[in-house]
Tab-separated table of C-alpha atoms and ligand atoms in Angstrom:
chain	number	residue	atom	x	y	z
O	25	MET	CA	14.272	2.802	21.350
O	26	THR	CA	13.760	4.919	23.918
O	27	LEU	CA	10.320	7.522	23.139
O	28	SER	CA	10.724	10.705	23.425
O	29	ASN	CA	10.798	11.417	27.072
O	30	THR	CA	8.604	14.441	25.929
O	31	LEU	CA	5.579	11.900	25.249
O	32	ASP	CA	6.511	8.869	26.992
O	33	LEU	CA	2.935	6.541	26.320
O	34	HIS	CA	4.475	3.805	28.147
O	35	ALA	CA	3.783	6.023	31.027
O	36	ASP	CA	0.080	5.440	30.846
O	37	PRO	CA	-0.298	1.697	30.030
O	38	ASP	CA	-3.701	1.586	30.671
O	39	PHE	CA	-4.158	3.218	27.510
O	40	ILE	CA	-2.142	1.336	25.292
O	41	ASN	CA	-3.891	-1.722	26.704
O	42	GLU	CA	-6.892	-0.109	25.247
O	43	ILE	CA	-5.651	0.513	21.552
O	44	LYS	CA	-4.868	-3.075	21.805
O	45	THR	CA	-7.397	-4.362	22.598
O	46	ILE	CA	-9.126	-2.378	19.626
O	47	ARG	CA	-6.711	-4.008	17.442
O	48	ARG	CA	-6.750	-7.337	18.572
O	49	ASP	CA	-10.572	-6.763	17.902
O	50	ILE	CA	-9.846	-4.989	14.209
O	51	HIS	CA	-7.835	-8.217	13.719
O	52	GLN	CA	-10.125	-10.750	14.513
O	53	HIS	CA	-12.974	-9.101	12.276
O	54	PRO	CA	-11.043	-8.264	9.267
O	55	GLU	CA	-12.487	-6.856	6.074
O	56	THR	CA	-11.824	-6.240	2.673
O	57	ALA	CA	-12.589	-3.645	0.032
O	58	PHE	CA	-14.764	-1.446	0.709
O	59	GLU	CA	-16.537	-3.655	3.110
O	60	GLU	CA	-15.091	-2.225	6.028
O	61	THR	CA	-17.848	-1.354	7.816
O	62	ARG	CA	-17.802	-2.821	11.251
O	63	THR	CA	-13.737	-1.161	11.199
O	64	SER	CA	-15.675	2.010	9.895
O	65	ASP	CA	-17.925	1.932	12.852
O	66	ILE	CA	-15.150	1.370	15.336
O	67	VAL	CA	-13.403	4.340	14.110
O	68	ALA	CA	-15.928	6.399	13.869
O	69	ARG	CA	-17.580	5.211	17.521
O	70	GLU	CA	-13.230	6.011	18.843
O	71	LEU	CA	-13.072	8.968	16.895
O	72	GLU	CA	-16.306	11.128	18.342
O	73	LYS	CA	-15.905	9.215	22.020
O	74	VAL	CA	-12.785	11.940	21.751
O	75	GLY	CA	-14.922	14.993	20.772
O	76	ILE	CA	-13.479	14.615	17.010
O	77	GLU	CA	-15.858	16.039	14.202
O	78	VAL	CA	-16.337	12.908	11.908
O	79	SER	CA	-17.894	12.518	8.349
O	80	ARG	CA	-17.696	9.419	6.534
O	81	GLY	CA	-19.178	8.173	3.339
O	82	LEU	CA	-15.691	8.794	1.375
O	83	ALA	CA	-15.406	5.981	-0.596
O	84	ARG	CA	-18.019	3.858	0.624
O	85	THR	CA	-16.538	3.161	3.832
O	86	GLY	CA	-14.235	6.189	4.323
O	87	VAL	CA	-13.899	7.962	7.626
O	88	ILE	CA	-12.641	11.543	8.249
O	89	GLY	CA	-12.068	13.037	11.514
O	90	THR	CA	-11.086	16.937	11.938
O	91	LEU	CA	-9.439	18.513	14.301
O	92	ARG	CA	-8.354	22.173	14.864
O	93	GLY	CA	-5.476	22.625	17.265
O	94	LYS	CA	-5.898	25.207	20.279
O	95	LEU	CA	-3.302	27.483	18.878
O	96	PRO	CA	-4.070	29.407	15.939
O	97	GLY	CA	-3.558	28.653	12.350
O	98	ASP	CA	-4.196	27.951	8.480
O	99	ARG	CA	-2.124	25.385	7.717
O	100	VAL	CA	-3.714	21.499	7.714
O	101	ILE	CA	-2.514	18.001	7.051
O	102	GLY	CA	-3.600	15.282	6.892
O	103	LEU	CA	-3.022	11.476	8.385
O	104	ARG	CA	-3.448	8.524	6.369
O	105	ALA	CA	-3.979	4.691	8.017
O	106	ASP	CA	-5.774	1.995	6.035
O	107	MET	CA	-8.468	-0.379	7.235
O	108	ASP	CA	-8.531	-3.051	4.997
O	109	ALA	CA	-7.959	-7.309	5.174
O	110	LEU	CA	-7.237	-9.879	2.643
O	111	PHE	CA	-8.072	-12.778	0.757
O	112	ILE	CA	-6.090	-14.852	3.332
O	113	HIS	CA	-6.419	-17.951	5.317
O	114	GLU	CA	-5.030	-17.447	8.503
O	115	ALA	CA	-2.436	-19.909	9.827
O	116	ASN	CA	-2.655	-17.955	13.203
O	117	GLU	CA	-3.854	-20.266	16.556
O	118	PHE	CA	-3.883	-16.838	19.338
O	119	SER	CA	-7.042	-15.562	20.819
O	120	HIS	CA	-7.772	-12.823	18.303
O	121	LYS	CA	-7.071	-15.051	15.193
O	122	SER	CA	-9.447	-14.301	12.019
O	123	VAL	CA	-12.817	-15.166	12.591
O	124	HIS	CA	-13.895	-14.656	9.369
O	125	GLU	CA	-12.544	-17.375	6.831
O	126	GLY	CA	-10.583	-17.089	4.015
O	127	LYS	CA	-10.263	-13.203	5.423
O	128	MET	CA	-7.154	-11.880	7.592
O	129	HIS	CA	-4.907	-8.803	8.247
O	130	ALA	CA	-1.978	-10.073	6.898
O	131	CYS	CA	-0.628	-6.519	5.808
O	132	GLY	CA	-0.806	-4.962	9.496
O	133	HIS	CA	-3.861	-2.396	8.406
O	134	ASP	CA	-5.125	-3.091	11.714
O	135	GLY	CA	-1.657	-1.672	13.905
O	136	HIS	CA	-2.242	1.556	11.338
O	137	THR	CA	-5.102	2.168	11.839
O	138	SER	CA	-5.154	1.845	15.620
O	139	MET	CA	-2.356	3.830	15.998
O	140	LEU	CA	-4.224	6.563	14.041
O	141	LEU	CA	-6.571	6.370	16.889
O	142	GLY	CA	-4.419	6.210	19.364
O	143	ALA	CA	-2.577	9.096	18.454
O	144	ALA	CA	-6.015	11.136	17.698
O	145	ARG	CA	-6.917	10.223	20.870
O	146	GLN	CA	-3.823	11.733	22.646
O	147	LEU	CA	-4.210	14.770	19.981
O	148	ALA	CA	-7.684	15.425	21.263
O	149	LYS	CA	-6.813	15.386	24.653
O	150	ASN	CA	-3.746	18.049	24.425
O	151	PRO	CA	-4.576	19.895	21.016
O	152	ASP	CA	-1.743	22.306	21.134
O	153	PHE	CA	-0.669	22.556	18.357
O	154	ALA	CA	-1.587	25.706	15.369
O	155	GLY	CA	-4.417	23.985	12.532
O	156	THR	CA	-6.216	21.494	11.514
O	157	ILE	CA	-5.382	17.803	11.194
O	158	HIS	CA	-7.437	15.454	9.051
O	159	PHE	CA	-7.565	12.188	10.275
O	160	ILE	CA	-8.160	10.141	6.596
O	161	PHE	CA	-9.007	6.376	7.133
O	162	GLN	CA	-9.381	4.688	3.816
O	163	PRO	CA	-10.866	1.252	2.560
O	164	ALA	CA	-9.203	-0.896	-0.068
O	165	GLU	CA	-5.364	-0.307	0.350
O	166	GLU	CA	-4.367	-3.921	-1.028
O	167	SER	CA	-6.113	-3.942	-4.594
O	168	GLU	CA	-9.307	-1.675	-5.615
O	169	GLY	CA	-7.025	1.800	-4.775
O	170	GLY	CA	-9.553	3.103	-2.312
O	171	ALA	CA	-6.963	6.012	-2.306
O	172	ARG	CA	-7.822	6.932	-5.368
O	173	VAL	CA	-11.731	6.600	-5.349
O	174	MET	CA	-11.632	8.636	-2.049
O	175	ILE	CA	-9.642	11.940	-4.284
O	176	GLU	CA	-12.031	11.240	-7.713
O	177	GLU	CA	-14.609	11.952	-4.031
O	178	GLY	CA	-13.888	15.054	-3.430
O	179	LEU	CA	-11.453	14.103	-0.941
O	180	PHE	CA	-8.919	16.873	-0.795
O	181	GLU	CA	-12.095	19.357	-2.688
O	182	GLN	CA	-13.514	18.861	0.873
O	183	PHE	CA	-10.790	18.337	2.823
O	184	PRO	CA	-8.168	20.455	1.844
O	185	CYS	CA	-4.273	19.253	2.785
O	186	ASP	CA	-1.226	21.242	3.139
O	187	ALA	CA	0.569	18.039	2.918
O	188	ILE	CA	-0.467	14.733	3.176
O	189	TYR	CA	1.454	11.847	5.726
O	190	GLY	CA	1.168	7.707	5.664
O	191	MET	CA	2.848	5.128	7.612
O	192	HIS	CA	3.369	1.256	6.997
O	193	ASN	CA	5.124	-0.983	9.221
O	194	MET	CA	7.728	-3.192	7.761
O	195	PRO	CA	8.707	-6.708	9.513
O	196	GLY	CA	12.007	-7.245	8.929
O	197	ILE	CA	13.223	-3.379	10.472
O	198	GLU	CA	13.570	-3.279	14.629
O	199	VAL	CA	10.335	-2.303	16.351
O	200	GLY	CA	11.868	1.402	17.027
O	201	HIS	CA	13.672	1.887	14.062
O	202	PHE	CA	11.892	4.080	10.592
O	203	ALA	CA	13.172	4.094	7.079
O	204	ILE	CA	12.308	6.369	4.900
O	205	CYS	CA	13.809	8.458	1.296
O	206	PRO	CA	12.580	10.669	-0.416
O	207	GLY	CA	11.695	10.225	-4.330
O	208	PRO	CA	10.863	7.422	-5.959
O	209	MET	CA	10.156	4.774	-2.227
O	210	MET	CA	7.954	2.072	-3.960
O	211	ALA	CA	6.772	1.021	-7.737
O	212	ALA	CA	4.848	1.288	-9.592
O	213	GLY	CA	2.737	-1.847	-9.910
O	214	ASP	CA	1.327	-2.352	-13.459
O	215	THR	CA	-0.673	-5.363	-15.091
O	216	TRP	CA	0.005	-6.251	-18.511
O	217	GLU	CA	-1.622	-8.993	-20.766
O	218	ILE	CA	-0.782	-10.079	-24.336
O	219	THR	CA	-3.382	-12.788	-26.142
O	220	PHE	CA	-1.514	-13.663	-29.009
O	221	VAL	CA	-3.458	-14.954	-31.960
O	222	GLY	CA	-3.070	-17.722	-34.241
O	223	THR	CA	-5.564	-19.823	-36.343
O	224	GLY	CA	-4.348	-23.133	-34.612
O	225	GLY	CA	-4.584	-26.539	-36.144
O	226	HIS	CA	-3.848	-29.993	-35.838
O	227	GLY	CA	-0.158	-30.952	-34.546
O	228	ALA	CA	0.627	-33.283	-37.465
O	229	MET	CA	-0.046	-30.717	-39.638
O	230	PRO	CA	1.605	-27.080	-38.463
O	231	HIS	CA	2.507	-26.046	-42.349
O	232	ASN	CA	-1.395	-25.773	-42.419
O	233	ALA	CA	-1.376	-23.675	-38.970
O	234	THR	CA	-0.256	-20.403	-37.788
O	235	ASP	CA	0.909	-21.473	-34.225
O	236	PRO	CA	0.806	-18.649	-31.362
O	237	THR	CA	3.107	-20.877	-29.328
O	238	MET	CA	5.676	-19.931	-31.894
O	239	ALA	CA	4.935	-16.022	-31.493
O	240	ALA	CA	4.352	-16.523	-26.855
O	241	GLY	CA	8.098	-18.527	-27.303
O	242	SER	CA	9.587	-15.411	-29.217
O	243	PHE	CA	8.191	-13.144	-26.507
O	244	ILE	CA	8.843	-14.728	-23.850
O	245	SER	CA	12.646	-15.563	-24.980
O	246	SER	CA	12.298	-11.478	-25.145
O	247	VAL	CA	10.865	-9.658	-22.901
O	248	SER	CA	13.619	-9.615	-20.777
O	249	THR	CA	16.127	-7.592	-23.131
O	250	ILE	CA	13.733	-4.860	-21.957
O	251	LEU	CA	15.401	-4.473	-18.949
O	252	GLY	CA	18.416	-5.731	-19.978
O	253	ARG	CA	18.903	-3.055	-22.970
O	254	ASN	CA	15.974	-0.403	-22.947
O	255	VAL	CA	16.185	0.492	-19.396
O	256	PRO	CA	18.782	2.846	-18.802
O	257	THR	CA	21.309	1.592	-16.077
O	258	TYR	CA	20.648	4.312	-13.921
O	259	ASP	CA	17.324	3.340	-13.247
O	260	ALA	CA	15.573	0.579	-11.742
O	261	ALA	CA	12.579	-2.061	-13.114
O	262	VAL	CA	11.457	-5.479	-12.836
O	263	ILE	CA	9.658	-7.455	-15.852
O	264	SER	CA	7.828	-10.767	-14.708
O	265	ILE	CA	5.560	-13.095	-16.306
O	266	GLY	CA	2.590	-14.682	-13.581
O	267	HIS	CA	0.824	-16.506	-16.201
O	268	ILE	CA	0.551	-18.326	-19.209
O	269	ALA	CA	-2.589	-19.891	-20.350
O	270	ALA	CA	-3.747	-22.276	-24.298
O	271	GLY	CA	-4.916	-25.225	-25.087
O	272	ASP	CA	-6.259	-27.910	-23.410
O	273	TYR	CA	-4.599	-30.978	-21.152
O	274	ASN	CA	-6.729	-33.017	-22.765
O	275	SER	CA	-4.817	-32.256	-26.892
O	276	PRO	CA	-1.388	-31.950	-26.672
O	277	ASN	CA	-1.925	-32.589	-30.447
O	278	ILE	CA	-3.855	-29.797	-30.976
O	279	ILE	CA	-2.246	-26.540	-31.333
O	280	PRO	CA	-3.494	-23.540	-29.731
O	281	ALA	CA	-5.236	-21.222	-31.709
O	282	ARG	CA	-4.900	-18.302	-29.050
O	283	VAL	CA	-2.371	-18.048	-25.933
O	284	LEU	CA	-2.664	-15.737	-22.851
O	285	VAL	CA	0.576	-14.678	-21.292
O	286	ARG	CA	0.391	-12.028	-17.882
O	287	GLY	CA	2.342	-10.590	-16.167
O	288	THR	CA	3.217	-7.225	-13.449
O	289	ALA	CA	5.438	-4.558	-14.702
O	290	ARG	CA	7.163	-2.842	-11.667
O	291	SER	CA	9.022	0.287	-11.932
O	292	TYR	CA	9.987	4.278	-9.975
O	293	LYS	CA	9.338	7.453	-12.689
O	294	PRO	CA	6.640	7.585	-14.865
O	295	ASN	CA	9.096	7.272	-17.947
O	296	VAL	CA	10.568	4.569	-17.398
O	297	ARG	CA	6.884	2.971	-16.742
O	298	ASP	CA	5.824	4.993	-20.199
O	299	LEU	CA	9.381	2.702	-22.008
O	300	LEU	CA	8.124	-0.549	-20.435
O	301	GLU	CA	4.260	-0.146	-21.816
O	302	LYS	CA	6.255	0.827	-24.960
O	303	ARG	CA	8.647	-2.150	-25.494
O	304	LEU	CA	5.984	-4.358	-24.082
O	305	GLN	CA	3.850	-4.086	-26.758
O	306	GLU	CA	6.285	-4.115	-29.972
O	307	ILE	CA	8.041	-6.635	-28.478
O	308	ALA	CA	4.471	-8.386	-28.303
O	309	GLU	CA	3.171	-7.263	-32.023
O	310	TYR	CA	6.669	-8.425	-33.436
O	311	SER	CA	6.982	-11.577	-32.149
O	312	ALA	CA	3.876	-12.219	-33.132
O	313	ALA	CA	4.772	-10.756	-36.074
O	314	VAL	CA	7.084	-12.614	-37.498
O	315	HIS	CA	4.933	-15.743	-36.520
O	316	ASN	CA	2.153	-14.946	-38.893
O	317	CYS	CA	-0.298	-14.515	-35.693
O	318	GLN	CA	-1.855	-11.339	-33.951
O	319	ALA	CA	-0.970	-10.073	-30.584
O	320	GLU	CA	-3.535	-8.489	-28.674
O	321	PHE	CA	-1.975	-5.817	-25.683
O	322	ASN	CA	-3.461	-4.893	-22.772
O	323	PHE	CA	-1.194	-2.820	-19.901
O	324	ILE	CA	-3.384	-1.978	-17.108
O	325	ARG	CA	-1.765	0.679	-15.442
O	326	ARG	CA	-2.768	-0.022	-11.289
O	327	TYR	CA	-0.567	2.277	-8.620
O	328	PRO	CA	1.557	4.798	-10.058
O	329	PRO	CA	5.092	4.977	-7.668
O	330	LEU	CA	4.974	6.611	-4.639
O	331	VAL	CA	7.378	9.263	-4.904
O	332	ASN	CA	8.398	10.942	-1.485
O	333	TRP	CA	8.596	14.656	-1.485
O	334	GLU	CA	11.772	16.812	0.079
O	335	GLU	CA	10.588	18.562	2.745
O	336	GLN	CA	8.181	16.506	3.826
O	337	THR	CA	10.623	13.919	4.402
O	338	ALA	CA	12.521	15.284	5.703
O	339	ILE	CA	9.723	16.486	7.780
O	340	ALA	CA	9.275	12.912	8.415
O	341	ALA	CA	13.070	11.256	9.047
O	342	LYS	CA	12.162	14.460	12.104
O	343	ALA	CA	9.697	13.058	13.702
O	344	ALA	CA	10.697	9.978	13.881
O	345	ALA	CA	14.402	11.106	15.368
O	346	LYS	CA	12.594	13.245	18.113
O	347	THR	CA	9.708	9.731	18.419
O	348	VAL	CA	13.072	7.622	18.937
O	349	GLY	CA	16.133	9.302	17.921
O	350	ALA	CA	18.280	9.936	15.509
O	351	GLU	CA	20.420	6.760	14.943
O	352	CYS	CA	17.258	4.611	14.679
O	353	VAL	CA	15.895	6.548	11.369
O	354	ASP	CA	17.099	5.160	8.276
O	355	SER	CA	15.878	8.701	6.487
O	356	GLU	CA	17.976	6.384	2.857
O	357	THR	CA	16.418	3.708	2.253
O	358	ASN	CA	16.677	1.467	-0.602
O	359	PRO	CA	13.026	1.703	-2.289
O	360	ILE	CA	10.792	-1.137	-2.333
O	361	GLY	CA	9.859	-2.876	-4.859
O	362	GLY	CA	6.393	-3.102	-3.975
O	363	SER	CA	2.953	-0.956	-4.630
O	364	GLU	CA	0.933	1.523	-2.409
O	365	ASP	CA	-1.912	3.459	-3.423
O	366	PHE	CA	-1.434	6.046	-0.826
O	367	SER	CA	1.268	7.115	-3.893
O	368	PHE	CA	-2.048	8.263	-5.733
O	369	MET	CA	-2.769	11.131	-2.569
O	370	LEU	CA	0.959	12.218	-3.165
O	371	GLU	CA	0.175	12.514	-6.840
O	372	LYS	CA	-2.081	15.303	-5.389
O	373	VAL	CA	-0.578	16.887	-2.314
O	374	PRO	CA	2.750	17.080	-1.178
O	375	GLY	CA	3.984	14.442	1.429
O	376	ALA	CA	5.650	11.390	2.647
O	377	TYR	CA	5.754	7.410	3.203
O	378	ILE	CA	7.410	6.323	6.466
O	379	LEU	CA	7.782	2.617	7.262
O	380	THR	CA	7.641	1.918	11.040
O	381	GLY	CA	9.683	-1.343	12.064
O	382	ASN	CA	7.325	-4.665	13.014
O	383	GLY	CA	10.825	-6.619	14.394
O	384	VAL	CA	12.874	-9.328	12.943
O	385	GLY	CA	13.455	-12.798	13.308
O	386	GLU	CA	11.285	-15.882	12.518
O	387	ASP	CA	8.017	-14.961	14.442
O	388	ARG	CA	7.712	-11.480	12.459
O	389	PRO	CA	6.701	-13.358	8.327
O	390	PHE	CA	6.968	-10.341	5.812
O	391	VAL	CA	3.340	-8.730	5.324
O	392	HIS	CA	0.900	-10.995	3.467
O	393	ASN	CA	1.891	-14.095	5.044
O	394	ALA	CA	-0.382	-16.465	6.417
O	395	SER	CA	1.517	-16.793	10.098
O	396	TYR	CA	2.249	-12.661	10.022
O	397	ASP	CA	0.479	-10.121	13.230
O	398	PHE	CA	0.991	-6.694	13.595
O	399	ASN	CA	3.247	-6.269	16.613
O	400	ASP	CA	2.033	-4.699	19.603
O	401	GLU	CA	5.146	-3.234	20.411
O	402	ALA	CA	5.353	-1.179	17.762
O	403	LEU	CA	2.056	0.860	18.286
O	404	PRO	CA	3.148	3.200	21.056
O	405	VAL	CA	6.263	3.573	18.746
O	406	GLY	CA	3.964	4.505	16.075
O	407	ILE	CA	1.897	6.468	17.924
O	408	ALA	CA	4.431	8.472	19.508
O	409	TYR	CA	5.370	9.089	15.677
O	410	TRP	CA	1.866	10.653	15.084
O	411	ILE	CA	2.018	13.575	17.478
O	412	ASN	CA	5.418	14.231	16.716
O	413	LEU	CA	4.632	14.690	13.593
O	414	VAL	CA	2.338	17.030	14.543
O	415	LYS	CA	3.807	19.028	16.811
O	416	THR	CA	6.237	19.059	13.733
O	417	GLU	CA	4.494	20.161	11.317
O	418	LEU	CA	2.165	22.276	13.080
O	419	GLY	CA	3.878	23.583	16.352
O	420	GLY	CA	2.955	23.229	19.396
S	12	LIG	ZN1	-1.145	-5.105	1.698
S	13	LIG	ZN1	0.106	-2.554	3.620
């Protein structure tokens, strides 16, 4: 990896060390959805320190920093980082290990926040670009949809953006490499649940009962046909069952009256998402009907698919190539099955989301692993990417 000559952040080790210190401090003090008060204090303090205008309170702990370039220009872009941690007991033993029992920065949002702060500091020092940047620090990415809440509370009315960009680290990709693709890049992540309802009854006299376990069994054995027989072969989707509950461990001789089956549905296109919902409901209801039972069906739409806009994807790939060389940028990467609430922002504003390498090998476990840590080596890469993205987007 060679960082762009015009932007050799390694030339300023003090700066990178300061950002590393901030990253480790945030890692040590993880905060979960909408409770990122200490983290947002750090973000606001760091932005104000370099004269960036700060607005706080969107989605409770959200922070927006606004910086105008010194060259004339009306274009406005948003750069977004997430700040929240996960409910995971950290297995690491290093000195910046979480001090908040049961909470951990296992997705690298400590790194995302620090990289955007680093870029903000550099850009405030040299605002040689034409237009305006909103640095968007959002809470609650992991499961509560902080991006959606920020939008509902007026993010893009108060801070209109012509384009918006996001970045996530990715273990399994070398530091100094980027990956992106136009179109759907991450899946819609939805939850569904079905309760099969019968009368239940004595296990010895099933002819006197209607048995929802039979209905659930029919459903479970048919559900994979949605993928094999309904979703077109050129589309991808996943349906997995994650939870089944019925009866009582101490009562194996009683037919339960209710069987709960819950799972996840992943898809990359709105029409496939609709199809999964429709077929899950149909198969649930027909399976129930065959056994004289009822099915209560609930499909909870959580995060939409993350769909990168073509023009902004090209801009992001170009900025990444400027940062690390075109040979280190995979601009046609395969979509991944995870979900991400930046998708809500991309539904409103053209933009793109890029993956940056967090390193490969056994000592670089995947995100959401109790032994995960953001790789500090990736800090200057991400900072340089943000700066190159601003130069690509807003000139200068
Ligand atoms: Zn995560
Ligand atoms: Zn994440």
